[in-house]
Coordinates of C-alpha atoms in Angstrom, one line a residue:
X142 CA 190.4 -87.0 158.1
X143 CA 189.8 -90.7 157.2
X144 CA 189.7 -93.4 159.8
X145 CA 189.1 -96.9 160.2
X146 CA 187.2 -98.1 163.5
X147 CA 187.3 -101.8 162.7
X148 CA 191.4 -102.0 161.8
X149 CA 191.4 -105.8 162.3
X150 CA 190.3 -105.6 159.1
X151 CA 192.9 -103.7 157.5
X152 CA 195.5 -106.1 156.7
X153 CA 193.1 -108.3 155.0
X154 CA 193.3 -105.5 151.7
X155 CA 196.3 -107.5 150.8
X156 CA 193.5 -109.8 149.5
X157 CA 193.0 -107.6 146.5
X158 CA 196.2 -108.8 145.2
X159 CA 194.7 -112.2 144.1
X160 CA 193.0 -111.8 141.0
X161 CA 196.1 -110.4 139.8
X162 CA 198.0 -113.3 140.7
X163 CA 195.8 -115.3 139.8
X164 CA 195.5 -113.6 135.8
X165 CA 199.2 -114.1 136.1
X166 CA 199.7 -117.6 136.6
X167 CA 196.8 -119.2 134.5
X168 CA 197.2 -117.4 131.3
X169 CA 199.0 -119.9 128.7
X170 CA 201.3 -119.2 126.1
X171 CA 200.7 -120.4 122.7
X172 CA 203.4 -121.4 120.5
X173 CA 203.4 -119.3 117.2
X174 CA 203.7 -120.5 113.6
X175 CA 203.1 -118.8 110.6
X176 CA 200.1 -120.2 107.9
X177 CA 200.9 -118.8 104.6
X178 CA 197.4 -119.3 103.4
X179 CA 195.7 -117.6 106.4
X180 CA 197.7 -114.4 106.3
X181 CA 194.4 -112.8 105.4
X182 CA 192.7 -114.1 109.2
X183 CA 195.7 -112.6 111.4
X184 CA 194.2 -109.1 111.0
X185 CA 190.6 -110.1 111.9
X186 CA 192.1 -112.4 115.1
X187 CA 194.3 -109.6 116.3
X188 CA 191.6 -107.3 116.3
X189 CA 189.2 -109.8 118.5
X190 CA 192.4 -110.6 120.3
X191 CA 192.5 -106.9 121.5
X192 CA 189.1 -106.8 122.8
X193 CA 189.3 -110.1 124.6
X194 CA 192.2 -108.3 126.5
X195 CA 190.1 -105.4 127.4
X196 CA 187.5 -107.1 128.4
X197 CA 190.0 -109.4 130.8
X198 CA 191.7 -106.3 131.7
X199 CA 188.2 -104.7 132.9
X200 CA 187.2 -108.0 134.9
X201 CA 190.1 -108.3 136.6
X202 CA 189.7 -104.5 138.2
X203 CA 186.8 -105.3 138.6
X204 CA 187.3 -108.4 141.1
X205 CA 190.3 -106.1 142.9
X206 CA 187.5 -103.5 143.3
X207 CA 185.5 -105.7 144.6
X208 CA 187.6 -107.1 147.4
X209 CA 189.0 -103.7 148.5
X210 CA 185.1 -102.4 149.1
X211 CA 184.0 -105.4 150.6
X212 CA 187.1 -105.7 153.0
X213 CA 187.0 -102.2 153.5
X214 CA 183.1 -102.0 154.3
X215 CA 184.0 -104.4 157.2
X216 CA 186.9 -102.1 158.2
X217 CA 184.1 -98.9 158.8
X218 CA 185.8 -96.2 157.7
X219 CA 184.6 -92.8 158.8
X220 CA 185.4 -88.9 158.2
X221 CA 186.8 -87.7 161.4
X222 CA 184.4 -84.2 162.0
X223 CA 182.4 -82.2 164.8
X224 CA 182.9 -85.4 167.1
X225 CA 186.2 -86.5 166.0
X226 CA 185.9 -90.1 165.0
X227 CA 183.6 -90.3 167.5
X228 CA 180.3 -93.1 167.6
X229 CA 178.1 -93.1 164.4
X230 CA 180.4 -95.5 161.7
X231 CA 182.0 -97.7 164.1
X232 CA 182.0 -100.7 165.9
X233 CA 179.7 -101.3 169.0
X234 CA 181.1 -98.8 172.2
X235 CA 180.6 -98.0 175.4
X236 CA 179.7 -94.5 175.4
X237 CA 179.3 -92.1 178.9
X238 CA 178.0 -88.3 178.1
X239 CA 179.0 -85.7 180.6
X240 CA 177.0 -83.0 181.1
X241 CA 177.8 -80.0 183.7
X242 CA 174.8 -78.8 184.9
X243 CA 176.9 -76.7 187.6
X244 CA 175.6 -72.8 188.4
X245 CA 178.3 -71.4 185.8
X246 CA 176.4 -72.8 182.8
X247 CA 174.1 -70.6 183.2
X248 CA 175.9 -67.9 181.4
X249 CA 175.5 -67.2 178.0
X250 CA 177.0 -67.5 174.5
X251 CA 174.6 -65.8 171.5
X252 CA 172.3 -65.5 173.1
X253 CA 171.7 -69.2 174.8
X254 CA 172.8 -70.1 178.0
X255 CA 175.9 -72.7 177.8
X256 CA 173.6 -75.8 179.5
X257 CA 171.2 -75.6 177.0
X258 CA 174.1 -75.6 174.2
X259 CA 175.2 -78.7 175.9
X260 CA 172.5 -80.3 176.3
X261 CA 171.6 -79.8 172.5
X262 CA 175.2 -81.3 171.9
X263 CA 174.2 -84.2 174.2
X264 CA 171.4 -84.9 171.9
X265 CA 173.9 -85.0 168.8
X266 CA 176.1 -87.5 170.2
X267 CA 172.8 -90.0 171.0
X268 CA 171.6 -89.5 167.6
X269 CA 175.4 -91.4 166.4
X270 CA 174.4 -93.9 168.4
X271 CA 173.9 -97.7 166.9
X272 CA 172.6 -100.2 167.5
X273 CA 174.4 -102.8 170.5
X274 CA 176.0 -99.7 171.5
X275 CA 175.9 -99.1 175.9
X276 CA 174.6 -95.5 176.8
X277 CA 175.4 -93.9 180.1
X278 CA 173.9 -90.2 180.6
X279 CA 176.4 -88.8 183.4
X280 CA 174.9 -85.2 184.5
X281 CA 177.3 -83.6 187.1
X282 CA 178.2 -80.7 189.6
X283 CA 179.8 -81.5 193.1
X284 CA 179.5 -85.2 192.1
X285 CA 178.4 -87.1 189.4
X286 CA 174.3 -87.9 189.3
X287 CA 173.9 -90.5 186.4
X288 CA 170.6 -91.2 185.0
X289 CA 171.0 -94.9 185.2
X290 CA 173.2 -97.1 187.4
X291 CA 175.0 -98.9 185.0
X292 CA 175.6 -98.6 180.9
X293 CA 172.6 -99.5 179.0
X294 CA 171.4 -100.8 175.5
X295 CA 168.2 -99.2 175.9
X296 CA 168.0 -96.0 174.3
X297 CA 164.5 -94.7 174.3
X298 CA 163.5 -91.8 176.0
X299 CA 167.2 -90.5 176.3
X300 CA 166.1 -87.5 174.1
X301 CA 163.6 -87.0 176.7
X302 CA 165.8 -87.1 179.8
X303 CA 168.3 -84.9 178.7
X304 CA 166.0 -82.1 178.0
X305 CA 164.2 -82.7 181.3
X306 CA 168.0 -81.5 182.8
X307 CA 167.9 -78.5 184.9
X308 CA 171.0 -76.4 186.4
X309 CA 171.9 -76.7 189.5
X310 CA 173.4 -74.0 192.1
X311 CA 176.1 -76.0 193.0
X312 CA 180.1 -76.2 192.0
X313 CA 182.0 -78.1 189.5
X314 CA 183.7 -81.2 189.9
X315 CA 185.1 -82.5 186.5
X316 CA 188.0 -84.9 187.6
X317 CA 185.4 -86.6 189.7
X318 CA 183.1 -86.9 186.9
X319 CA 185.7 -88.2 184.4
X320 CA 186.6 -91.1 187.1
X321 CA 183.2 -91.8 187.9
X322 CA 182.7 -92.4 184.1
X323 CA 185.8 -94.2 183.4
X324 CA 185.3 -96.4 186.4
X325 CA 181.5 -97.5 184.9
X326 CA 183.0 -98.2 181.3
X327 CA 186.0 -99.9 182.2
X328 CA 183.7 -103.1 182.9
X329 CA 181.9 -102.7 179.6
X330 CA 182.8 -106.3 177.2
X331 CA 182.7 -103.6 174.3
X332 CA 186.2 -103.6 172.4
X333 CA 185.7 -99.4 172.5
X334 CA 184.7 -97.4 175.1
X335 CA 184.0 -93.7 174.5
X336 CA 183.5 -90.7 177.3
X337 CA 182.4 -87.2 175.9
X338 CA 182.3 -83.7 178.3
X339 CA 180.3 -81.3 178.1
X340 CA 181.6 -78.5 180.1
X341 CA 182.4 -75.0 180.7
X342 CA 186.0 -76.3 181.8
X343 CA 186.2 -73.9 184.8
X344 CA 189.5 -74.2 186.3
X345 CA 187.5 -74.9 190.1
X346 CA 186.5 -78.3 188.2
X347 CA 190.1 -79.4 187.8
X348 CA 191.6 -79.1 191.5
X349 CA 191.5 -82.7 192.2
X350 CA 195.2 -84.1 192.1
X351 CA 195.8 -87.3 191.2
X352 CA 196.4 -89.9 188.8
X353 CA 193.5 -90.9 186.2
X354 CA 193.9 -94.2 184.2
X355 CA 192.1 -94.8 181.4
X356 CA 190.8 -98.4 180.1
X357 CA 192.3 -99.4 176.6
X358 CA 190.9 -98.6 173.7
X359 CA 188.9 -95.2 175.6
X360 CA 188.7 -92.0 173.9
X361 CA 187.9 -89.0 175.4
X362 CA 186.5 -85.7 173.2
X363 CA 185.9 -82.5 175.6
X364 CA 183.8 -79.8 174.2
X365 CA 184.9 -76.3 176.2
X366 CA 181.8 -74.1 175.8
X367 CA 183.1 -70.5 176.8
X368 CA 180.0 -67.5 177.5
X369 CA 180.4 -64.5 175.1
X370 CA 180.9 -62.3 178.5
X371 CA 182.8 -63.5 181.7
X372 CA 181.8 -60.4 183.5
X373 CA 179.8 -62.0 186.4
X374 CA 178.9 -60.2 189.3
X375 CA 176.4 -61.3 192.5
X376 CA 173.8 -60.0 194.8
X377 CA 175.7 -62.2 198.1
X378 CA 173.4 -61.0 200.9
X379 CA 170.5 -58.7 201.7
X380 CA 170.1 -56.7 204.7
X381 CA 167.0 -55.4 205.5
X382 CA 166.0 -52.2 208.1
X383 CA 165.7 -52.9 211.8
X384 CA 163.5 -50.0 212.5
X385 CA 159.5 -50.8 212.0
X386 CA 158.5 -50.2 208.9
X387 CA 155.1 -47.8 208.3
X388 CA 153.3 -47.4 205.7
X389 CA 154.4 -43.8 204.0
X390 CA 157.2 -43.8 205.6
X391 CA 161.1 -44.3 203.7
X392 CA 163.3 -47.0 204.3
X393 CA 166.3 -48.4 203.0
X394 CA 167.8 -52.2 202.3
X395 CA 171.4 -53.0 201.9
X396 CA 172.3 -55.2 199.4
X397 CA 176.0 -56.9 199.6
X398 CA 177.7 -57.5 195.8
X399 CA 180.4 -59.3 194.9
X400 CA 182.5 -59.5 191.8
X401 CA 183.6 -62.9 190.5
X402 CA 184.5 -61.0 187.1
X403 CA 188.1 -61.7 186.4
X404 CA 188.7 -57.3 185.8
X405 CA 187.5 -54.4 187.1
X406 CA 183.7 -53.4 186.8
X407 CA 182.7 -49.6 186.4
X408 CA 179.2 -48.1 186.5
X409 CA 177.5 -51.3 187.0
X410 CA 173.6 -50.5 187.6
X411 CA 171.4 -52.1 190.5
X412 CA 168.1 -51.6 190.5
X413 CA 165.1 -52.1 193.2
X414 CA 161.6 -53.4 192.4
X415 CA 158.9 -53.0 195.2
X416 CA 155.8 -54.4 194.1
X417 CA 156.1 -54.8 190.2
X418 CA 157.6 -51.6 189.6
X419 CA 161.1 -49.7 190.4
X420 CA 162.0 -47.7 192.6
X421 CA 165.3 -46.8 192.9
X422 CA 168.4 -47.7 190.8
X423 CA 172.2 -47.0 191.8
X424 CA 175.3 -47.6 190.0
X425 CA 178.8 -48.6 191.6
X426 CA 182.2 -49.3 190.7
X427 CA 184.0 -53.2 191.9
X428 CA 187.2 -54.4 191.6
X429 CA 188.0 -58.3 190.8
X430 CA 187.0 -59.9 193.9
X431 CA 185.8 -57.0 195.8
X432 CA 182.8 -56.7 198.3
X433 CA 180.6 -53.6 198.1
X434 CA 177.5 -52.7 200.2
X435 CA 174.8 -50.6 197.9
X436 CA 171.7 -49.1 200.2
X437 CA 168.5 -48.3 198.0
X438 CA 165.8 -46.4 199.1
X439 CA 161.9 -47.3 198.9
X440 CA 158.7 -46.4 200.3
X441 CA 155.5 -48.2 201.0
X442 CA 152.3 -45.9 200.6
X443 CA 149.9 -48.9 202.0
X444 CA 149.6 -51.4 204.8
X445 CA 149.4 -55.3 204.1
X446 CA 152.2 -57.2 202.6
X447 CA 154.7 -56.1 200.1
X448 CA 156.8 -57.8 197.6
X449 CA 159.8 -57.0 196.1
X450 CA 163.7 -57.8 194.7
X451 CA 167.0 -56.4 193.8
X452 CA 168.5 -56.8 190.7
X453 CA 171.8 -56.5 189.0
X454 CA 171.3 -55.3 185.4
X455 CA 173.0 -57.8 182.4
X456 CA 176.1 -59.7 183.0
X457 CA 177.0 -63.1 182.5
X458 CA 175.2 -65.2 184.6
X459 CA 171.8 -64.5 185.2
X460 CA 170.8 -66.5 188.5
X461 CA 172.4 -64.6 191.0
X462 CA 171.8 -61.4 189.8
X463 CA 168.6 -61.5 191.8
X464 CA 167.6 -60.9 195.9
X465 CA 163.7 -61.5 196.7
X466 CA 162.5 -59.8 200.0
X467 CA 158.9 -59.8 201.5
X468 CA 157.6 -57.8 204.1
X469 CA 154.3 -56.7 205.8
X470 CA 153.2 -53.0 207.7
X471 CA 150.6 -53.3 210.0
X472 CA 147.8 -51.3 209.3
X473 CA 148.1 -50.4 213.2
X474 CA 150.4 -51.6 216.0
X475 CA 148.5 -52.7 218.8
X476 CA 150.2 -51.9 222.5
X477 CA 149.4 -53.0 226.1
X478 CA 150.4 -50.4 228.8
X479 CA 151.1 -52.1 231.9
X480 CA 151.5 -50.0 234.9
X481 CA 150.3 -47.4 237.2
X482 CA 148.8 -43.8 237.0
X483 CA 152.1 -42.5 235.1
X484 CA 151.2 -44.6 232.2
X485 CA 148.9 -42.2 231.0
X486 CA 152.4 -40.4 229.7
X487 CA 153.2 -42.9 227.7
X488 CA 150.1 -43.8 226.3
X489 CA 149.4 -40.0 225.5
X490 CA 153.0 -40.1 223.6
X491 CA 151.8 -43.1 221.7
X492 CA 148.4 -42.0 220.7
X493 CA 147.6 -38.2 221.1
X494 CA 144.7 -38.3 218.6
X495 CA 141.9 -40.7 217.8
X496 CA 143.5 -42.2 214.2
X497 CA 146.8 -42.7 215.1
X498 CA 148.9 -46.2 214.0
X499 CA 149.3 -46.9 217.9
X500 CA 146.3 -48.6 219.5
X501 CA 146.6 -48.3 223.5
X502 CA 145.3 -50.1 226.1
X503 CA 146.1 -49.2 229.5
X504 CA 145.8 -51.9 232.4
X505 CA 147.3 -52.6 236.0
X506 CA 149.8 -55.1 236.9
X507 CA 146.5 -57.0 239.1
X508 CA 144.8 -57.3 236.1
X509 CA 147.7 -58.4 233.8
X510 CA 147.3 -62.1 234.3
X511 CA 143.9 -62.4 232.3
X512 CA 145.3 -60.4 229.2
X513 CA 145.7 -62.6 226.3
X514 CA 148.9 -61.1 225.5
X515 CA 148.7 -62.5 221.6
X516 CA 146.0 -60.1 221.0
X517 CA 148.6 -57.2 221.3
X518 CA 151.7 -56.5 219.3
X519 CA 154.1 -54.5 222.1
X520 CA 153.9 -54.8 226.0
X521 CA 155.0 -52.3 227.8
X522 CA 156.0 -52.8 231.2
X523 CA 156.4 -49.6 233.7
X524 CA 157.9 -49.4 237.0
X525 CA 157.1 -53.5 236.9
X526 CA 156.9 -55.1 240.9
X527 CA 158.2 -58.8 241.2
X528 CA 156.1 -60.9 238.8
X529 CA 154.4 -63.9 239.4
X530 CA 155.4 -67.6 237.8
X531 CA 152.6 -67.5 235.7
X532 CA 152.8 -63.7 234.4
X533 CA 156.3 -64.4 234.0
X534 CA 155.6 -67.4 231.6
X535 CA 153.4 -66.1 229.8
X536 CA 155.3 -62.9 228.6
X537 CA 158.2 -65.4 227.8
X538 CA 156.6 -67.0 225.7
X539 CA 154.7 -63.8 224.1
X540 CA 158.3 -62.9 223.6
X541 CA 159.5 -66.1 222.0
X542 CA 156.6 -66.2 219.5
X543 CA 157.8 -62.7 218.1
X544 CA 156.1 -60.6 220.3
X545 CA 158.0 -56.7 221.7
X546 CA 158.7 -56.2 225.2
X547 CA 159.7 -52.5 226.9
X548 CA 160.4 -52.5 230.2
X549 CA 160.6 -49.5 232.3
X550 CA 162.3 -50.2 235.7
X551 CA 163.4 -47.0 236.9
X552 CA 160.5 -46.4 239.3
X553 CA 160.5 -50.5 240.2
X554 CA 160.3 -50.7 244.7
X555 CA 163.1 -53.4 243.4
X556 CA 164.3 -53.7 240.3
X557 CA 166.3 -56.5 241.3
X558 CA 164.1 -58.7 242.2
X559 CA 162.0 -57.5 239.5
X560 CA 164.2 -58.4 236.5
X561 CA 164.6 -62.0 238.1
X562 CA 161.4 -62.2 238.6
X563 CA 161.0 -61.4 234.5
X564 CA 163.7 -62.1 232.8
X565 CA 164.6 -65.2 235.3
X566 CA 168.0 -66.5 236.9
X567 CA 170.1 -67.5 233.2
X568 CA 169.1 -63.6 231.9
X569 CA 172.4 -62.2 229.8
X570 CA 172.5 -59.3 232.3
X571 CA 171.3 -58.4 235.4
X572 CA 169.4 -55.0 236.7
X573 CA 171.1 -54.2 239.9
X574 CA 169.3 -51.1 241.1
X575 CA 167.9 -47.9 240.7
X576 CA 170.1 -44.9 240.2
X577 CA 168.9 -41.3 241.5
X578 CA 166.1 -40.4 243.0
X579 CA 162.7 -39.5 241.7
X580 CA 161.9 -36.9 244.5
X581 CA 165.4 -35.3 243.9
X582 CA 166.6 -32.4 241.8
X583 CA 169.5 -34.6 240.2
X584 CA 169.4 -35.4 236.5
X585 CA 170.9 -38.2 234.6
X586 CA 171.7 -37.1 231.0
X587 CA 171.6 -39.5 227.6
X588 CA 175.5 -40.1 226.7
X589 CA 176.8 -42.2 223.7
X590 CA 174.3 -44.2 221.5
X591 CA 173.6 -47.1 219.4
X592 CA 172.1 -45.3 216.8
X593 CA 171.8 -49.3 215.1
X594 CA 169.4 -50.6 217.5
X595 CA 166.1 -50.3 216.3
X596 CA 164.9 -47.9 219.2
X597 CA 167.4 -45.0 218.4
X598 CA 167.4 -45.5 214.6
X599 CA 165.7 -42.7 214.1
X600 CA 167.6 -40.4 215.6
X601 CA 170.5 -41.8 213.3
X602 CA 170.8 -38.4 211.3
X603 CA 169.7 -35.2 213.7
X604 CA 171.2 -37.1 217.0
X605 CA 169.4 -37.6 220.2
X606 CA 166.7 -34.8 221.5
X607 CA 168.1 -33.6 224.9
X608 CA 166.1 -35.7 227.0
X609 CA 166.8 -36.1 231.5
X610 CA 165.9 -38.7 233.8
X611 CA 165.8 -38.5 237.4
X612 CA 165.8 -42.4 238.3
X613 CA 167.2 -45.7 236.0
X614 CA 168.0 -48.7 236.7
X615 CA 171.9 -49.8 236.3
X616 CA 172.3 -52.7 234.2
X617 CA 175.0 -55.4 234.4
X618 CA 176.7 -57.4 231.3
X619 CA 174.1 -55.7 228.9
X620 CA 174.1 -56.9 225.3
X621 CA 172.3 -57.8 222.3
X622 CA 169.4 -59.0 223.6

């Protein structure tokens, strides 16, 4: 469709009426009479007479072409195409590009993921540019982040900054770009101003209310790039064993999924990579919207650390089809035994044979203030007396930088005054006493479980071995501790 940009112009065409006029009013009339004698010249001046008119007749399109192209190459007309009469053949405008850089670009079309289409659309528009046009680059998400603070004249390394463009993982704001935009070219001096958008036009980008006034003379051209697939789904969350983890031993991670797809998804595959090669893949069914939780199975046949992810196979947005994890197995668990004669049970149960993961050290409670308790992973505490400041301190802060505690109080003198004494005044709960009696024939039985602590996980599947104690210690406002 043909367009003028410089329509001041226009009316000045009327111009090309003036040679006419002109031819019109100069031409004279001769007054005819007849020359017997020169009969024999009429033919031969008729004849020149004819080509005399042409000639006239030629010259005097020839000035009205003239003033048409002339008036009419100051009028800029241009062919209205890809950008719709955008910049290229016009006069000199103010031109903002938006670009959404926002975490659903990332999807694809053919192949190519929508920011990169944009962006390559970006770098059609600056190639229209002219000369004493202004140039604002306008790349946005939550909120507009503009390359420069104000329009510029300057266009070199524009090229340059737009490919440098990376997505972002954040939301779309359109409305606030648009305002942002038409707030900067309103105080342009430049008769046209021009603001283009780049955009998936997600409907999340439009939920600003609000009136939106545009300066004279501004144009806006949108370009809605749509993905060939709008089946998304997400890898939300992770959640990984509590139990230790052993080398050649199974475990499994859970893995939270959500569907942003706007239909139901069937026999969608998940798979899990443990150090650069799979090792387990499930598939699931999700409804729009819906949460699932998918456990996958793997096993580590070394010690050291280990690498891995979760991945969603193909959908429409790549980025958050992924879940990275890292983890390290000891090559052996290093435990201090604190305690009397009777720890030689527990350190037996730990470590029967010579290579086992557990490495043991047995001491007593007098010579537990010159351990360095960083050297050990696990401290084990049995039938533990009131504690010194110091002792006490110290297996606070062994605790605090990561390191396991087990306390066994059921043979404590107090155990009162020996969970103060450890756990301090502001503890969560509070041992009260001890329960039965070590030299008696009463038992005290296991009843319900929390098969999700850590301690009891593995008794999740066969249930708890039937296991008697004669003496505990009663516990008071016991939680997660």
């Amino acid at each position: 469709m043909l367009t003028f940009l410089n329509n001041i112009f226009l009316p000045l065409l009327a111009a090309a009426v003036l040679p006419v006029l002109i031819h019109l009013f100069t031409r004279r009339r001769l007054v005819r009479q007849d020359w017997p004698s020169l009969k024999f010249l009429l033919e031969i001046q008729k004849r020149q007479m004819r080509r005399l008119r042409l000639k006239q007749i030629i010259l005097l399109i020839l000035r009205v072409l003239i003033l048409l192209l002339v008036i009419g190459a100051f009028a800029r007309p241009a062919i209205r195409g890809v950008f719709g009469g955008g910049v290229g053949a016009h006069e000199n405008s103010s031109v903002a590009i938006l670009i959404d850089r926002s975490y659903s670009m990332g999807q694809e079309a053919a192949g190519i993921d929508l920011f990169a289409k944009a962006k390559l659309l970006a770098s059609d528009i600056l190639g229209l540019l002219d000369e004493g046009d202004e140039l604002m680059i306008i790349p946005f998400d939550s909120k507009p982040r503009p390359l420069t603070a104000e329009p510029t004249r300057i266009f070199a390394g524009s090229h340059e900054s737009v490919d440098s463009l990376r997505l972002s993982d954040s939301v779309t704001d359109i409305w606030t770009a648009v305002a942002f935009a038409t707030g900067k070219i309103r105080e342009s001096r430049l008769l046209h101003r021009e603001i283009y958008i780049l955009t998936d036009n997600k409907a999340t980008g439009w939920r600003r209310t609000g009136t939106l006034e545009l300066p004279e003379r501004t144009r806006i051209y949108a370009f809605s790039l749509a993905p060939d697939d709008e089946r998304n789904l997400g890898i939300t969350g992770i959640e990984f064993p509590r139990a230790l983890l052993q080398k050649g031993v199974p475990f499994e991670l859970t893995a939270q999924i959500k569907s942003f797809a706007p239909g139901a998804v069937t026999d969608h595959v998940i798979d899990m990579y443990l150090d650069g090669e799979r090792v387990a893949q499930k598939s699931f069914d999700l409804a729009s919207g819906g949460v699932i939780q998918v456990k996958l199975g793997g096993r580590a046949e070394s010690g050291g650390f280990h690498y891995g992810r979760l991945e969603l196979e193909g959908d429409a947005l790549r980025p958050d089809n992924y879940r990275f994890f890292s983890f390290r197995i000891p090559e052996e668990l290093k435990v201090l035994v604190v305690g009397g004669p009777e720890t030689d049970f527990v350190a037996t149960a730990l470590a029967p044979g010579l290579d086992d993961f557990f490495k043991v050290k047995r001491v007593g409670y007098n010579q537990l203030g010159g351990q360095i308790l960083s050297a050990y992973d696990v401290v084990i505490l049995s039938d533990p007396p009131p504690l010194t400041s110091a002792v006490s301190s110290a297996i606070t802060g062994f605790i605090q930088r990561g390191g396991g505690l087990l306390a066994l109080f059921g043979g404590s003198p107090d155990p009162a005054e020996s969970g103060k004494s450890l756990f301090g005044e502001e503890s969560p709960f509070e041992i009260l006493a001890a329960i039965g009696d070590s030299a008696g024939e009463g038992r005290l039985e296991l009843g319900r479980a929390d098969f999700d602590h850590p301690v009891l996980m593995p008794y999740s599947a066969e249930g708890l071995p039937q296991l008697s104690f004669r003496r505990i210690a009663a516990i008071e406002k016991a939680g997660q501790v």
